[in-house]
GROMACS .gro file of C-alpha atoms in nm:
model
  256
    1MET     CA    1  -9.251  -4.308   5.995
    2ARG     CA    2  -9.179  -4.113   5.671
    3PRO     CA    3  -8.920  -3.873   5.819
    4LEU     CA    4  -8.715  -4.165   5.948
    5LEU     CA    5  -8.717  -4.341   5.609
    6LEU     CA    6  -8.590  -4.024   5.435
    7LEU     CA    7  -8.289  -3.992   5.668
    8ILE     CA    8  -8.190  -4.352   5.612
    9LEU     CA    9  -8.194  -4.306   5.234
   10ILE     CA   10  -7.976  -3.993   5.252
   11ALA     CA   11  -7.724  -4.172   5.474
   12ALA     CA   12  -7.709  -4.467   5.233
   13LEU     CA   13  -7.642  -4.238   4.940
   14GLY     CA   14  -7.369  -4.062   5.134
   15LEU     CA   15  -7.192  -4.390   5.215
   16ALA     CA   16  -7.214  -4.500   4.856
   17GLY     CA   17  -7.048  -4.173   4.743
   18CYS     CA   18  -6.757  -4.207   4.988
   19GLY     CA   19  -6.662  -4.549   4.850
   20LYS     CA   20  -6.532  -4.410   4.503
   21LYS     CA   21  -6.196  -4.226   4.460
   22PRO     CA   22  -6.161  -3.950   4.196
   23GLU     CA   23  -5.962  -4.050   3.885
   24GLU     CA   24  -5.602  -3.899   3.866
   25LYS     CA   25  -5.497  -3.738   3.535
   26LYS     CA   26  -5.154  -3.855   3.402
   27GLY     CA   27  -4.920  -3.673   3.146
   28PRO     CA   28  -4.618  -3.437   3.113
   29PRO     CA   29  -4.605  -3.123   3.327
   30PRO     CA   30  -4.708  -2.802   3.157
   31SER     CA   31  -4.429  -2.621   2.966
   32LEU     CA   32  -4.309  -2.274   3.065
   33ILE     CA   33  -4.350  -2.038   2.769
   34THR     CA   34  -4.172  -1.701   2.757
   35VAL     CA   35  -4.246  -1.431   2.503
   36ALA     CA   36  -3.994  -1.173   2.373
   37GLN     CA   37  -4.020  -0.908   2.104
   38ALA     CA   38  -3.835  -0.994   1.778
   39GLN     CA   39  -3.540  -0.766   1.694
   40ALA     CA   40  -3.335  -0.727   1.372
   41ARG     CA   41  -2.953  -0.727   1.394
   42ASP     CA   42  -2.651  -0.774   1.166
   43LEU     CA   43  -2.517  -1.124   1.124
   44GLU     CA   44  -2.144  -1.164   1.057
   45ILE     CA   45  -2.069  -1.399   0.768
   46ILE     CA   46  -1.702  -1.494   0.730
   47GLU     CA   47  -1.536  -1.601   0.406
   48GLU     CA   48  -1.179  -1.734   0.424
   49ALA     CA   49  -0.907  -1.734   0.158
   50VAL     CA   50  -0.531  -1.794   0.141
   51GLY     CA   51  -0.378  -1.509  -0.056
   52GLU     CA   52  -0.041  -1.346  -0.117
   53ALA     CA   53   0.113  -1.014  -0.019
   54ASP     CA   54   0.281  -0.815  -0.295
   55SER     CA   55   0.450  -0.479  -0.287
   56ALA     CA   56   0.218  -0.191  -0.371
   57THR     CA   57   0.527   0.002  -0.490
   58ALA     CA   58   0.772  -0.170  -0.724
   59PRO     CA   59   0.959   0.085  -0.939
   60LYS     CA   60   1.219   0.012  -1.201
   61VAL     CA   61   1.524   0.233  -1.143
   62ALA     CA   62   1.658   0.355  -1.478
   63ALA     CA   63   1.975   0.539  -1.575
   64GLU     CA   64   1.911   0.914  -1.598
   65VAL     CA   65   2.222   0.972  -1.811
   66ALA     CA   66   2.417   0.755  -2.054
   67GLY     CA   67   2.753   0.613  -1.952
   68ARG     CA   68   2.967   0.313  -1.872
   69VAL     CA   69   2.908   0.133  -1.544
   70LEU     CA   70   3.210   0.170  -1.317
   71LYS     CA   71   3.077  -0.011  -1.012
   72VAL     CA   72   2.764  -0.190  -0.885
   73HIS     CA   73   2.713  -0.163  -0.508
   74VAL     CA   74   2.415  -0.396  -0.449
   75GLU     CA   75   2.298  -0.746  -0.536
   76VAL     CA   76   1.957  -0.908  -0.571
   77GLY     CA   77   1.794  -0.952  -0.230
   78ASP     CA   78   1.977  -0.662  -0.063
   79ALA     CA   79   1.775  -0.421   0.148
   80VAL     CA   80   1.835  -0.058   0.056
   81LYS     CA   81   1.742   0.281   0.194
   82ARG     CA   82   1.604   0.574   0.003
   83GLY     CA   83   1.893   0.776  -0.146
   84GLN     CA   84   2.142   0.489  -0.120
   85VAL     CA   85   2.386   0.462  -0.414
   86LEU     CA   86   2.313   0.148  -0.615
   87ALA     CA   87   2.565   0.190  -0.898
   88GLU     CA   88   2.808   0.445  -1.043
   89LEU     CA   89   2.860   0.548  -1.404
   90ASP     CA   90   3.179   0.699  -1.542
   91PRO     CA   91   3.154   1.069  -1.449
   92GLY     CA   92   3.453   1.184  -1.660
   93ASP     CA   93   3.279   1.374  -1.940
   94TYR     CA   94   3.006   1.506  -1.710
   95ALA     CA   95   3.260   1.631  -1.454
   96ALA     CA   96   3.459   1.813  -1.721
   97ASP     CA   97   3.147   1.971  -1.865
   98ALA     CA   98   3.027   2.082  -1.522
   99LYS     CA   99   3.367   2.233  -1.438
  100ARG     CA  100   3.378   2.431  -1.764
  101LEU     CA  101   3.023   2.563  -1.727
  102GLN     CA  102   3.082   2.650  -1.363
  103ALA     CA  103   3.377   2.871  -1.460
  104GLN     CA  104   3.164   3.042  -1.726
  105ALA     CA  105   2.883   3.096  -1.478
  106VAL     CA  106   3.119   3.253  -1.224
  107THR     CA  107   3.265   3.486  -1.488
  108GLN     CA  108   2.920   3.585  -1.612
  109GLN     CA  109   2.802   3.653  -1.255
  110LYS     CA  110   3.096   3.889  -1.193
  111LEU     CA  111   3.034   4.065  -1.524
  112THR     CA  112   2.669   4.112  -1.438
  113GLU     CA  113   2.755   4.266  -1.099
  114ARG     CA  114   2.996   4.505  -1.271
  115TYR     CA  115   2.731   4.614  -1.521
  116ARG     CA  116   2.485   4.672  -1.239
  117ASP     CA  117   2.731   4.911  -1.076
  118LEU     CA  118   2.792   5.092  -1.406
  119ALA     CA  119   2.420   5.117  -1.470
  120GLY     CA  120   2.377   5.269  -1.127
  121GLN     CA  121   2.631   5.536  -1.219
  122GLY     CA  122   2.464   5.602  -1.554
  123PHE     CA  123   2.745   5.459  -1.771
  124VAL     CA  124   2.541   5.163  -1.902
  125SER     CA  125   2.192   5.173  -2.047
  126SER     CA  126   1.914   4.971  -1.893
  127SER     CA  127   1.870   4.770  -2.213
  128ARG     CA  128   2.235   4.665  -2.208
  129LEU     CA  129   2.205   4.566  -1.842
  130GLU     CA  130   1.899   4.353  -1.917
  131GLU     CA  131   2.092   4.177  -2.194
  132VAL     CA  132   2.382   4.097  -1.961
  133GLU     CA  133   2.149   3.975  -1.688
  134ALA     CA  134   1.972   3.744  -1.937
  135GLN     CA  135   2.311   3.601  -2.036
  136ASN     CA  136   2.388   3.545  -1.669
  137ILE     CA  137   2.063   3.358  -1.613
  138ALA     CA  138   2.136   3.134  -1.912
  139ALA     CA  139   2.489   3.062  -1.787
  140GLN     CA  140   2.364   2.970  -1.441
  141GLU     CA  141   2.101   2.737  -1.588
  142LEU     CA  142   2.357   2.561  -1.808
  143TYR     CA  143   2.585   2.501  -1.511
  144ALA     CA  144   2.294   2.377  -1.295
  145ARG     CA  145   2.196   2.129  -1.568
  146ALA     CA  146   2.554   2.004  -1.599
  147ALA     CA  147   2.579   1.965  -1.221
  148ARG     CA  148   2.255   1.760  -1.219
  149ASN     CA  149   2.387   1.535  -1.495
  150LEU     CA  150   2.708   1.480  -1.299
  151ALA     CA  151   2.505   1.383  -0.991
  152ARG     CA  152   2.296   1.145  -1.202
  153THR     CA  153   2.600   0.933  -1.278
  154ARG     CA  154   2.530   0.791  -0.932
  155ILE     CA  155   2.219   0.571  -0.959
  156VAL     CA  156   2.036   0.593  -0.626
  157ALA     CA  157   1.734   0.420  -0.473
  158PRO     CA  158   1.419   0.635  -0.502
  159ILE     CA  159   1.253   0.445  -0.214
  160SER     CA  160   1.347   0.214   0.070
  161GLY     CA  161   1.296  -0.149  -0.020
  162ARG     CA  162   1.465  -0.456  -0.160
  163ILE     CA  163   1.652  -0.528  -0.482
  164ASP     CA  164   1.441  -0.778  -0.677
  165ALA     CA  165   1.634  -0.767  -1.004
  166ARG     CA  166   1.960  -0.625  -1.143
  167PHE     CA  167   1.989  -0.553  -1.517
  168ILE     CA  168   2.342  -0.405  -1.537
  169ALA     CA  169   2.697  -0.520  -1.460
  170GLN     CA  170   3.031  -0.350  -1.427
  171GLY     CA  171   3.162  -0.246  -1.767
  172ASP     CA  172   2.821  -0.224  -1.935
  173TRP     CA  173   2.730   0.078  -2.141
  174VAL     CA  174   2.386   0.206  -2.043
  175ASP     CA  175   2.172   0.447  -2.239
  176LEU     CA  176   1.949   0.714  -2.097
  177GLY     CA  177   1.634   0.550  -1.958
  178LYS     CA  178   1.765   0.193  -1.956
  179PRO     CA  179   1.639   0.000  -1.649
  180ALA     CA  180   1.918  -0.080  -1.406
  181PHE     CA  181   1.736  -0.230  -1.105
  182GLN     CA  182   1.393  -0.352  -0.998
  183LEU     CA  183   1.297  -0.245  -0.647
  184THR     CA  184   1.011  -0.354  -0.425
  185SER     CA  185   0.902  -0.162  -0.121
  186SER     CA  186   0.762  -0.330   0.188
  187GLU     CA  187   0.621  -0.007   0.332
  188ARG     CA  188   0.283  -0.063   0.166
  189LEU     CA  189   0.145  -0.402   0.069
  190ARG     CA  190  -0.117  -0.516  -0.181
  191ILE     CA  191  -0.290  -0.830  -0.049
  192ARG     CA  192  -0.451  -1.048  -0.317
  193LEU     CA  193  -0.724  -1.281  -0.186
  194PRO     CA  194  -0.872  -1.529  -0.440
  195PHE     CA  195  -1.239  -1.631  -0.410
  196PRO     CA  196  -1.474  -1.851  -0.619
  197GLU     CA  197  -1.762  -1.689  -0.804
  198THR     CA  198  -2.012  -1.845  -0.561
  199VAL     CA  199  -1.927  -1.581  -0.301
  200ALA     CA  200  -1.910  -1.291  -0.547
  201PRO     CA  201  -2.241  -1.136  -0.431
  202ARG     CA  202  -2.104  -1.111  -0.076
  203ILE     CA  203  -1.763  -0.953  -0.149
  204ARG     CA  204  -1.748  -0.582  -0.226
  205PRO     CA  205  -1.515  -0.281  -0.169
  206GLY     CA  206  -1.518  -0.136   0.180
  207GLN     CA  207  -1.570  -0.462   0.367
  208ALA     CA  208  -1.350  -0.539   0.667
  209VAL     CA  209  -1.074  -0.798   0.628
  210HIS     CA  210  -0.889  -0.971   0.912
  211LEU     CA  211  -0.536  -1.061   0.800
  212ILE     CA  212  -0.284  -1.299   0.953
  213SER     CA  213   0.040  -1.442   0.812
  214PRO     CA  214   0.249  -1.744   0.913
  215SER     CA  215   0.554  -1.515   0.899
  216ALA     CA  216   0.410  -1.308   1.187
  217PRO     CA  217   0.128  -1.513   1.346
  218ASP     CA  218   0.127  -1.306   1.664
  219LYS     CA  219   0.063  -0.980   1.479
  220PRO     CA  220  -0.270  -0.996   1.295
  221PHE     CA  221  -0.416  -0.673   1.166
  222ASP     CA  222  -0.722  -0.546   0.984
  223GLY     CA  223  -0.777  -0.385   0.648
  224ARG     CA  224  -1.056  -0.322   0.399
  225VAL     CA  225  -1.129  -0.444   0.048
  226SER     CA  226  -1.016  -0.170  -0.191
  227GLU     CA  227  -1.098  -0.344  -0.519
  228VAL     CA  228  -1.268  -0.655  -0.656
  229ARG     CA  229  -1.087  -0.777  -0.967
  230PRO     CA  230  -1.166  -1.072  -1.201
  231MET     CA  231  -0.878  -1.318  -1.228
  232VAL     CA  232  -0.694  -1.286  -1.558
  233GLY     CA  233  -0.748  -1.588  -1.779
  234SER     CA  234  -0.981  -1.756  -1.530
  235GLY     CA  235  -1.227  -1.995  -1.691
  236ASN     CA  236  -1.444  -2.035  -1.381
  237ARG     CA  237  -1.511  -1.664  -1.322
  238ALA     CA  238  -1.314  -1.659  -0.999
  239PHE     CA  239  -1.203  -1.319  -0.872
  240ASP     CA  240  -0.954  -1.150  -0.640
  241ALA     CA  241  -1.035  -0.920  -0.350
  242ILE     CA  242  -0.756  -0.663  -0.328
  243VAL     CA  243  -0.658  -0.512   0.008
  244GLU     CA  244  -0.396  -0.234   0.024
  245VAL     CA  245  -0.251  -0.173   0.368
  246ALA     CA  246   0.051  -0.022   0.541
  247ASN     CA  247   0.298  -0.291   0.641
  248PRO     CA  248   0.257  -0.368   1.014
  249GLY     CA  249   0.633  -0.413   1.031
  250ASP     CA  250   0.711  -0.783   0.984
  251TRP     CA  251   0.543  -0.872   0.656
  252ARG     CA  252   0.739  -0.909   0.333
  253PRO     CA  253   0.627  -0.921  -0.031
  254GLY     CA  254   0.558  -1.282  -0.121
  255ALA     CA  255   0.425  -1.376   0.222
  256SER     CA  256   0.101  -1.579   0.236
   0.00000   0.00000   0.00000
């Protein structure tokens, strides 16, 4: 009877075990974690400013000889080309002087050639020939100087650009060196970009600058900071970043 009792107990335990279901675990699904190696790279930080384009070349054209103004050919705002006549001074005295010295130079040149022939034949000493040749050189130099002064009675533009100011009028007497015109060239531009002192540590020469102007919005171009300059009279330590570039073609001095 003992073997039968053991089987019945095992069967009862088995039925008791089948009556309980395993507990289900609830919660969010496991997250997928990926691992990548950290890498260092440059991060572009952009600072924006509204600046102004000025001419990098703005010479004052002065009279190279004294004289009375006969005619002024240009007005403020006119575009001019290099070598264009801007005004004319009275050439009377300079023309007369050049004509007289030219005649003397021609006579001295002929005399020198004659002495060279005589020296070749032994009729003139070498010292006398040297003296005549020195006189010829001096005569030619005097005439060349007079011819330059005559040409300088025509005041011409040293560069291509625009007339920004006119300081003379017809009938004025101008002295040597007196300014006659103020020119600005648009061939090269100096871009002035103002910044507050808070960004000063991030602005330095050599940095790239992306430039765009409302006067030519479809033609942006790039340059580089050439100079960092404190603003004159600024009480808040602001500064200008200066960018000098060749004009892309449509920008004018004064453009923003």
